[in-house]
């Protein structure tokens, strides 16, 4: 499996983790302050940043035309 | 009055920053519209982030959290944190390469060229302009509402009741300030102003959040007040349904088609300049949205506003729970977030008119006349939007979601243009027409509904239907029409098998 496909799979897992149905009716406060549903998604944003940090290293998009193609003028 | 003086001082400083950037202006069209492709990672991050954070993120998120609770963050912010970087990396970087190679300034130039279609350009121009208008409207109205709430008492109504700075005056001033520095310095002025304003609203938001927390007796007391008065805001049950929550994933796809974001992508110095934006964007979203959503939820324990006045929640919380100086500083921060989007949007409108209409029809128009025509068009659109802003409208959050849903519907066309060789001219035209019809039908149904509330056909966000309609039309029509010429495709793709 290519790095790009691995990262696509990781991104799909990230999408699934967004749907935290187990916290839907949870009104508890993390540390007595942060509502559980908000705390989970704040942490989710940090995980998203980490996933994207890995993607920039292993699956960064390239020039769609390729480096050998000659440059052109304005259309 | 103190708050008002702080706001006026901030606007003066901002104007100075924007105009200072004109010292680096090279006097060319490429420099005015694309900053000569010179923007590095930090300035690109602050520009892209500042441009995507508008009244929707501050005024809208706080108001929506006051109505719908903590789920507001997951609904928009955490989806945006995951999906916006996808757009920056997998649309922005390829488009940067193609833009440098073929000299594009606007997305219509790119799509016209990629799909060899005049009609597609003429179809997209009014659609994109009409979709930018509500986005501008969100900013102008959000600014007016917030400043009016914070400055309450500086004047009186005809009946003698205390009143704040009227929204018509706030709208007029911020439009004038932004038009002045964008008109003088182009996208470099917008980038400098965005960087300055993004820094201001990030720092100020933190300071004001701490001030509000302290005034409420600490975070535990603030949360306890909400738990006692409106406990439903602490969870999603009964306020946001799981399917609605899931399908909001389609809304942040809109970033892939915002004309102003497209233009910022092309200002980058290199593809690697995008990497910082891709990684840091979700974190900056959390830094802005978590405090705003908490303030909205905590407001549930403090205020008794009806849901239709949710737009006023942030301004009222700031005015009630901070000092006049802090109110002024925070309002300046809110205006910073709003204006850092308006400047890029104004410039994108001017760029589109100049390149997609004026130069497209007559490439020999003198450079000075091009810029003059572009400025006249922007002033005309801003004037129309300003007049619309004077009328009472729906919530900032709802208006934003409709605007974003329209843009999201066009994103499959962008992805197909970049990644799908088989996408055809007819497929792209069908996608825009079918997606546009789906959006218009739902928007009209929502606007004319007798029962107030968000339109959610079968429990799904409207963006779901718009994106699916566009994708289906694009796929089916492309596959039943003749494939594009291979020689033409070599301008946009590697040769097959390479």
XYZ file of C-alpha atoms in Angstrom:
573
model
C 0.000 0.000 0.000
C 1.431 3.398 -0.974
C 1.931 6.123 1.678
C -0.856 8.108 0.022
C -3.316 5.219 0.428
C -2.258 4.694 4.039
C -2.910 8.356 4.747
C -6.273 8.164 2.974
C -7.180 5.312 5.339
C -5.993 7.385 8.324
C -8.101 10.310 7.126
C -11.172 8.040 6.872
C -10.566 6.864 10.464
C -10.383 10.525 11.460
C -13.748 11.094 9.786
C -15.289 8.145 11.681
C -13.878 9.390 15.011
C -15.681 12.685 14.445
C -19.029 10.960 15.028
C -18.768 10.591 18.837
C -22.306 9.290 19.415
C -21.248 7.888 22.813
C -20.988 11.474 24.143
C -24.291 12.684 22.677
C -26.176 12.955 25.977
C -23.122 13.333 28.227
C -23.443 16.569 30.214
C -20.432 15.892 32.417
C -17.686 18.495 32.714
C -14.059 17.461 32.224
C -12.019 18.867 35.149
C -15.256 20.486 36.330
C -15.056 23.018 33.501
C -15.092 21.663 29.954
C -18.256 19.955 28.651
C -17.353 16.423 27.501
C -18.594 16.937 23.929
C -16.523 20.091 23.542
C -13.425 18.637 25.203
C -13.502 15.616 22.891
C -13.701 17.750 19.756
C -11.008 20.160 20.962
C -8.743 17.104 21.364
C -9.924 15.935 17.927
C -8.606 19.188 16.427
C -5.174 18.478 17.928
C -5.218 14.944 16.487
C -6.235 16.375 13.090
C -3.188 18.659 13.178
C -0.940 15.669 13.966
C -2.430 13.639 11.101
C -1.850 16.516 8.713
C 1.718 16.910 9.989
C 2.369 13.292 8.982
C 0.644 13.757 5.611
C 2.903 16.719 4.776
C 5.872 14.371 5.220
C 4.713 11.183 3.522
C 2.024 12.084 0.983
C 2.608 15.688 -0.113
C 1.043 16.371 -3.544
C 3.343 16.935 -6.505
C 3.151 19.084 -9.618
C 0.244 17.504 -11.558
C 2.007 18.067 -14.878
C 5.456 16.971 -13.728
C 8.717 18.893 -13.627
C 9.666 18.172 -17.231
C 6.770 20.056 -18.801
C 7.745 23.415 -20.307
C 6.268 26.590 -18.749
C 3.725 28.502 -20.782
C 2.603 32.100 -20.983
C -0.662 33.510 -19.740
C -3.624 31.958 -21.581
C -17.160 56.247 24.972
C -13.849 54.623 26.030
C -14.666 51.494 24.027
C -15.480 53.628 20.997
C -12.137 55.479 21.219
C -10.239 52.156 21.365
C -12.101 50.940 18.264
C -11.368 54.149 16.338
C -7.674 53.955 17.316
C -7.495 50.354 16.123
C -9.010 51.227 12.740
C -6.437 54.011 12.325
C -3.549 51.623 13.091
C -4.946 49.034 10.684
C -5.210 51.606 7.917
C -1.579 52.536 8.589
C -0.415 48.895 8.380
C -2.276 48.315 5.129
C -0.979 51.511 3.550
C 2.592 50.838 4.773
C 2.655 47.687 2.633
C 2.285 49.861 -0.469
C 5.975 50.821 -0.057
C 6.752 47.353 -1.431
C 4.284 47.633 -4.321
C 6.113 46.997 -7.606
C 3.488 48.667 -9.774
C 2.591 45.562 -11.795
C -0.668 43.637 -12.118
C 1.052 40.475 -10.885
C 2.158 42.303 -7.761
C -1.253 43.909 -7.143
C -3.207 40.652 -7.540
C -0.653 37.979 -6.515
C 2.080 39.813 -4.550
C 4.529 38.529 -7.199
C 4.215 35.001 -5.685
C 6.322 36.158 -2.731
C 4.304 35.153 0.340
C 6.134 32.836 2.750
C 4.753 30.183 5.168
C 3.947 32.415 8.159
C 2.247 35.176 6.173
C 0.372 32.551 4.130
C -0.858 30.838 7.310
C -2.053 34.106 8.830
C -3.657 35.178 5.543
C -5.495 31.902 4.975
C -6.564 31.579 8.592
C -7.549 35.234 8.918
C -9.526 34.999 5.696
C -11.494 31.916 6.777
C -12.253 33.339 10.242
C -15.023 35.893 9.955
C -18.116 37.013 11.847
C -19.333 33.464 11.304
C -16.534 32.127 13.544
C -16.912 34.703 16.323
C -20.363 36.271 16.408
C -22.042 33.304 14.679
C -20.402 30.546 16.729
C -21.138 32.250 20.051
C -24.753 32.869 19.071
C -25.226 29.347 17.753
C -23.689 27.844 20.933
C -26.156 29.929 22.959
C -28.977 28.268 20.988
C -27.616 24.783 20.151
C -24.980 24.185 22.817
C -21.542 22.597 22.742
C -22.251 20.609 19.580
C -21.685 23.825 17.619
C -17.926 23.196 17.841
C -18.042 19.681 16.386
C -20.598 20.751 13.801
C -18.370 23.333 12.171
C -14.975 23.803 13.829
C -13.598 20.280 14.162
C -14.881 19.345 10.686
C -13.215 22.481 9.347
C -9.978 21.591 11.122
C -9.905 18.240 9.366
C -11.164 19.330 5.929
C -9.699 22.804 5.299
C -6.130 21.389 5.272
C -7.309 18.801 2.742
C -8.331 21.661 0.466
C -5.102 23.602 1.043
C -2.892 20.590 0.297
C -4.748 18.620 -2.354
C -6.340 21.508 -4.264
C -4.139 24.446 -3.279
C -0.770 22.889 -4.092
C -1.692 21.469 -7.542
C -3.420 24.738 -8.412
C -0.337 26.672 -7.327
C 1.731 24.611 -9.813
C -0.811 25.071 -12.609
C -1.270 28.753 -11.814
C 2.481 29.426 -12.028
C 2.751 27.421 -15.242
C -0.201 28.985 -17.068
C -0.408 32.427 -15.426
C -3.803 32.167 -13.726
C -5.085 34.762 -11.286
C -8.688 33.548 -10.862
C -10.365 30.157 -10.718
C -12.575 31.046 -13.686
C -9.437 31.460 -15.807
C -8.340 27.995 -14.714
C -11.701 26.285 -15.247
C -12.278 27.999 -18.612
C -8.883 26.786 -19.750
C -9.096 23.286 -18.247
C -12.569 22.593 -19.689
C -12.118 24.687 -22.876
C -15.429 26.384 -22.169
C -16.419 30.025 -22.548
C -19.908 29.212 -21.286
C -18.579 27.769 -18.028
C -16.797 31.044 -17.268
C -19.848 33.188 -18.004
C -21.998 30.828 -15.923
C -19.629 30.816 -12.949
C -18.933 34.553 -12.794
C -22.391 35.655 -11.583
C -22.743 32.566 -9.366
C -19.479 33.248 -7.551
C -20.249 36.965 -7.181
C -23.740 36.229 -5.842
C -22.322 33.701 -3.371
C -19.679 36.166 -2.144
C -22.366 38.792 -1.409
C -23.923 36.933 1.575
C -20.401 36.239 2.816
C -19.733 39.998 2.772
C -23.120 40.557 4.361
C -22.178 38.297 7.294
C -19.136 40.449 7.991
C -20.796 43.840 7.698
C -23.823 42.818 9.774
C -21.695 41.022 12.370
C -19.569 44.140 12.847
C -22.591 46.422 13.169
C -24.361 44.181 15.684
C -21.274 43.781 17.889
C -20.241 47.441 17.940
C -23.828 48.527 18.670
C -24.001 46.189 21.671
C -20.591 47.153 23.074
C -21.043 50.919 22.712
C -24.559 51.042 24.133
C -24.992 54.368 25.925
C -22.897 56.581 23.658
C -26.088 57.925 22.115
C -29.841 57.703 22.515
C -32.738 56.635 20.341
C -35.464 59.071 19.241
C -37.449 57.875 22.244
C -34.577 58.714 24.594
C -33.453 55.139 25.287
C -29.683 54.439 25.427
C -28.249 53.181 22.134
C -24.876 52.237 20.672
C -23.142 53.233 17.443
C -25.734 52.543 14.731
C -24.896 49.515 12.536
C -25.157 51.634 9.361
C -22.255 53.783 10.566
C -20.080 50.827 11.594
C -20.680 49.167 8.232
C -19.831 52.351 6.366
C -16.584 52.880 8.287
C -15.224 49.331 8.024
C -16.082 49.120 4.308
C -14.304 52.456 3.784
C -11.174 51.413 5.714
C -10.873 48.060 3.937
C -11.526 49.545 0.499
C -8.845 52.170 1.143
C -5.954 49.837 1.898
C -6.948 47.083 -0.548
C -7.418 49.623 -3.306
C -3.996 51.114 -2.609
C -1.882 48.001 -2.049
C -3.735 45.013 -3.503
C -3.227 41.547 -2.082
C 0.043 42.407 -0.333
C -1.836 45.018 1.706
C -4.528 42.402 2.409
C -1.883 39.863 3.477
C -0.114 42.340 5.776
C -3.395 43.532 7.254
C -4.565 39.919 7.657
C -1.388 38.963 9.505
C -1.707 41.974 11.805
C -5.417 41.413 12.376
C -5.097 37.667 12.920
C -2.463 38.314 15.578
C -4.725 40.920 17.171
C -7.815 38.757 17.338
C -5.964 35.683 18.605
C -4.310 37.622 21.453
C -7.330 39.749 22.245
C -9.696 36.772 22.216
C -7.543 35.047 24.827
C -7.347 38.138 27.040
C -11.066 38.823 26.792
C -11.919 35.190 27.432
C -9.932 35.275 30.676
C -11.612 38.573 31.640
C -15.089 37.123 31.056
C -14.218 33.936 32.960
C -13.043 35.976 35.947
C -16.145 38.183 35.871
C -18.349 35.078 35.887
C -16.607 33.819 39.051
C -14.335 31.282 37.348
C -15.024 28.517 34.825
C -16.611 26.199 37.394
C -19.137 28.853 38.447
C -19.865 29.760 34.808
C -20.481 26.109 33.906
C -22.570 25.564 37.046
C -24.811 28.520 36.145
C -25.481 26.991 32.726
C -26.013 23.533 34.256
C -28.640 25.034 36.543
C -30.471 27.227 34.026
C -30.055 25.539 30.618
C -28.363 22.145 31.139
C -29.288 20.974 27.642
C -26.557 23.263 26.224
C -23.851 21.035 27.774
C -24.630 18.119 25.414
C -26.139 17.566 21.967
C -29.191 15.446 22.769
C -32.356 17.127 21.534
C -30.437 20.006 19.929
C -28.380 18.416 17.141
C -29.159 15.033 15.555
C -26.320 12.601 14.645
C -27.109 12.644 10.906
C -27.147 16.441 10.861
C -23.805 16.420 12.705
C -22.280 13.935 10.252
C -23.390 15.656 7.064
C -22.006 19.025 8.113
C -18.758 17.543 6.793
C -19.907 18.790 3.383
C -20.047 22.447 4.472
C -16.275 23.119 4.914
C -15.669 21.771 1.410
C -16.622 25.337 0.473
C -13.042 26.457 1.158
C -12.025 24.624 -2.013
C -14.033 27.090 -4.106
C -13.796 30.445 -2.281
C -12.410 32.872 -4.906
C -10.384 34.746 -2.280
C -8.748 31.543 -0.985
C -7.851 30.559 -4.577
C -6.111 33.901 -4.998
C -4.222 33.549 -1.698
C -2.998 30.092 -2.783
C -1.406 31.642 -5.849
C 0.477 34.226 -3.766
C 2.593 31.491 -2.116
C 6.341 31.581 -2.669
C 6.548 27.784 -3.121
C 4.491 24.606 -2.557
C 6.319 24.044 0.725
C 4.944 27.373 1.989
C 1.569 25.582 2.308
C 2.811 23.056 4.889
C 2.618 25.337 7.913
C -0.967 26.298 7.004
C -1.954 22.648 6.604
C -0.644 21.655 10.047
C -1.423 24.753 12.119
C -4.898 25.516 10.755
C -6.783 22.982 12.955
C -4.966 24.264 16.037
C -5.756 27.911 15.328
C -9.394 27.003 14.716
C -9.491 25.396 18.173
C -7.864 28.459 19.745
C -10.630 30.709 18.366
C -13.696 28.453 18.455
C -13.360 26.782 21.873
C -13.519 30.103 23.808
C -16.339 31.405 21.578
C -18.447 28.262 22.047
C -17.790 28.295 25.809
C -18.859 31.950 26.030
C -22.053 31.094 24.116
C -22.797 28.129 26.389
C -22.021 30.118 29.533
C -24.234 32.938 28.256
C -27.064 30.422 28.547
C -26.633 30.639 32.319
C -26.562 34.438 32.322
C -28.871 35.876 29.633
C -32.521 35.586 28.683
C -32.360 36.561 25.035
C -34.730 34.878 22.581
C -32.978 32.659 19.966
C -33.643 35.166 17.167
C -31.355 37.641 18.971
C -28.476 35.159 19.286
C -26.256 37.375 17.099
C -26.062 39.834 20.018
C -24.764 37.323 22.569
C -21.041 37.964 22.129
C -21.383 41.756 22.177
C -23.613 41.663 25.251
C -21.299 39.264 27.142
C -18.316 41.487 26.376
C -20.105 44.700 27.365
C -21.611 43.226 30.528
C -18.635 41.311 31.883
C -15.547 43.332 30.918
C -14.307 46.896 31.487
C -14.929 49.616 28.868
C -11.285 49.476 27.755
C -11.427 45.689 27.453
C -14.751 45.963 25.598
C -13.118 48.296 23.112
C -10.085 46.056 22.706
C -12.164 42.927 22.231
C -14.464 44.646 19.776
C -11.382 45.730 17.835
C -10.376 42.045 17.816
C -13.788 41.041 16.492
C -13.583 43.713 13.798
C -10.093 42.427 12.986
C -11.472 38.962 12.297
C -14.276 40.379 10.168
C -12.155 42.789 8.147
C -9.419 40.207 7.540
C -11.999 38.364 5.446
C -13.599 41.409 3.832
C -10.310 42.656 2.365
C -9.567 39.403 0.530
C -13.149 39.122 -0.660
C -13.144 42.685 -2.012
C -9.905 42.019 -3.843
C -11.128 38.701 -5.253
C -14.213 40.436 -6.679
C -12.023 43.047 -8.334
C -9.681 40.381 -9.702
C -12.548 38.377 -11.152
C -14.087 41.379 -12.861
C -10.751 42.555 -14.226
C -9.513 39.173 -15.478
C -12.682 37.201 -16.198
C -14.708 39.991 -17.809
C -12.610 43.009 -18.825
C -9.373 41.350 -19.940
C -11.165 38.274 -21.200
C -13.149 40.430 -23.613
C -10.348 42.814 -24.507
C -6.783 41.858 -23.591
C -5.514 45.250 -24.772
C -7.135 47.309 -22.003
C -4.485 49.566 -20.451
C -3.275 48.435 -16.994
C -4.424 51.648 -15.295
C -7.911 51.260 -16.799
C -8.036 47.585 -15.726
C -7.394 48.518 -12.105
C -9.855 51.427 -12.295
C -12.615 49.200 -13.695
C -11.882 46.564 -11.059
C -12.178 49.151 -8.293
C -15.480 50.508 -9.672
C -16.909 46.972 -9.756
C -15.831 46.281 -6.164
C -17.275 49.571 -4.913
C -20.562 48.782 -6.701
C -20.816 45.291 -5.171
C -19.861 46.581 -1.723
C -22.446 49.368 -2.040
C -25.202 46.871 -2.870
C -24.110 44.602 -0.005
C -23.977 47.571 2.360
C -27.557 48.538 1.495
C -28.663 44.921 2.037
C -26.927 44.932 5.424
C -29.206 47.741 6.594
C -32.163 45.373 6.625
C -32.744 42.995 9.510
C -31.733 39.542 8.361
C -31.555 35.944 9.527
C -28.873 34.713 11.942
C -25.248 35.141 10.938
C -24.749 31.413 11.400
C -27.642 30.414 9.104
C -26.654 32.904 6.421
C -23.079 31.640 6.561
C -24.114 28.015 6.237
C -26.198 28.748 3.109
C -23.346 30.683 1.547
C -20.845 27.912 2.331
C -23.237 25.233 1.044
C -23.351 26.960 -2.332
C -19.578 27.123 -2.599
C -19.273 23.513 -1.374
C -21.424 22.414 -4.308
C -18.779 23.699 -6.722
C -15.840 21.956 -5.031
C -16.382 18.595 -6.820
C -15.847 20.492 -10.089
C -12.516 21.796 -8.770
C -11.410 18.325 -7.667
C -12.466 16.804 -10.986
C -10.583 19.508 -12.876
C -7.399 18.706 -10.967
C -7.607 14.921 -10.602
C -10.022 13.407 -13.164
C -8.798 13.411 -16.740
C -12.153 12.085 -17.932
C -14.105 15.125 -16.650
C -15.563 16.943 -19.643
C -16.825 20.414 -20.510
C -20.428 19.166 -20.616
C -19.955 17.403 -17.287
C -18.680 20.577 -15.624
C -21.539 22.658 -17.068
C -24.121 20.086 -15.971
C -22.608 19.958 -12.499
C -22.820 23.725 -12.017
C -26.405 23.883 -13.355
C -27.728 20.889 -11.398
C -25.904 21.803 -8.181
C -27.078 25.406 -8.517
C -30.675 24.315 -9.030
C -30.529 22.027 -5.979
C -29.091 24.846 -3.843
C -31.636 27.402 -5.079
C -34.607 25.087 -4.497
C -33.607 24.429 -0.882
C -32.665 28.056 -0.189
C -36.081 29.252 -1.414
C -37.833 26.524 0.589
C -35.958 27.629 3.720
C -36.519 31.340 3.122
C -40.252 30.910 2.588
C -40.846 28.302 5.316
C -43.681 29.230 7.658
C -42.098 27.358 10.574
C -38.777 28.953 11.612
C -35.746 26.718 11.965
C -32.933 25.246 9.934
C -33.997 23.322 6.808
C -32.736 19.730 7.100
C -34.371 17.518 4.423
C -34.510 13.936 5.820
C -32.269 15.155 8.648
C -29.319 15.939 6.359
C -27.549 19.277 5.933
C -28.545 20.914 2.596
C -24.885 20.913 1.523
C -25.152 17.109 1.303
C -27.707 17.297 -1.488
C -25.902 20.080 -3.306
C -22.555 18.243 -3.302
C -24.114 14.906 -4.262
C -26.170 16.496 -7.064
C -23.084 18.219 -8.459
C -20.960 15.078 -8.232
C -23.595 12.883 -9.846
C -24.204 15.290 -12.733
C -20.476 15.726 -13.285
C -19.812 11.987 -13.289
C -22.729 10.855 -15.439
C -22.529 13.595 -18.062
C -18.739 13.321 -18.332
C -18.924 9.593 -18.915
C -21.558 9.847 -21.659
C -19.773 12.642 -23.541
C -16.572 12.462 -25.562
C -13.371 12.604 -23.474
C -11.199 15.719 -23.673
C -8.444 15.872 -26.248
C -5.279 14.161 -24.965
C -2.997 16.925 -26.257
C -5.016 19.478 -24.273
C -4.912 17.313 -21.133
C -1.111 17.271 -21.227
C -1.236 20.924 -20.125
C -2.835 19.786 -16.842
C -1.757 16.176 -16.220
C 1.269 13.953 -16.555
C 1.171 11.736 -19.636
C -0.706 8.465 -19.067
C 1.681 5.886 -17.559
C 4.260 8.492 -16.493
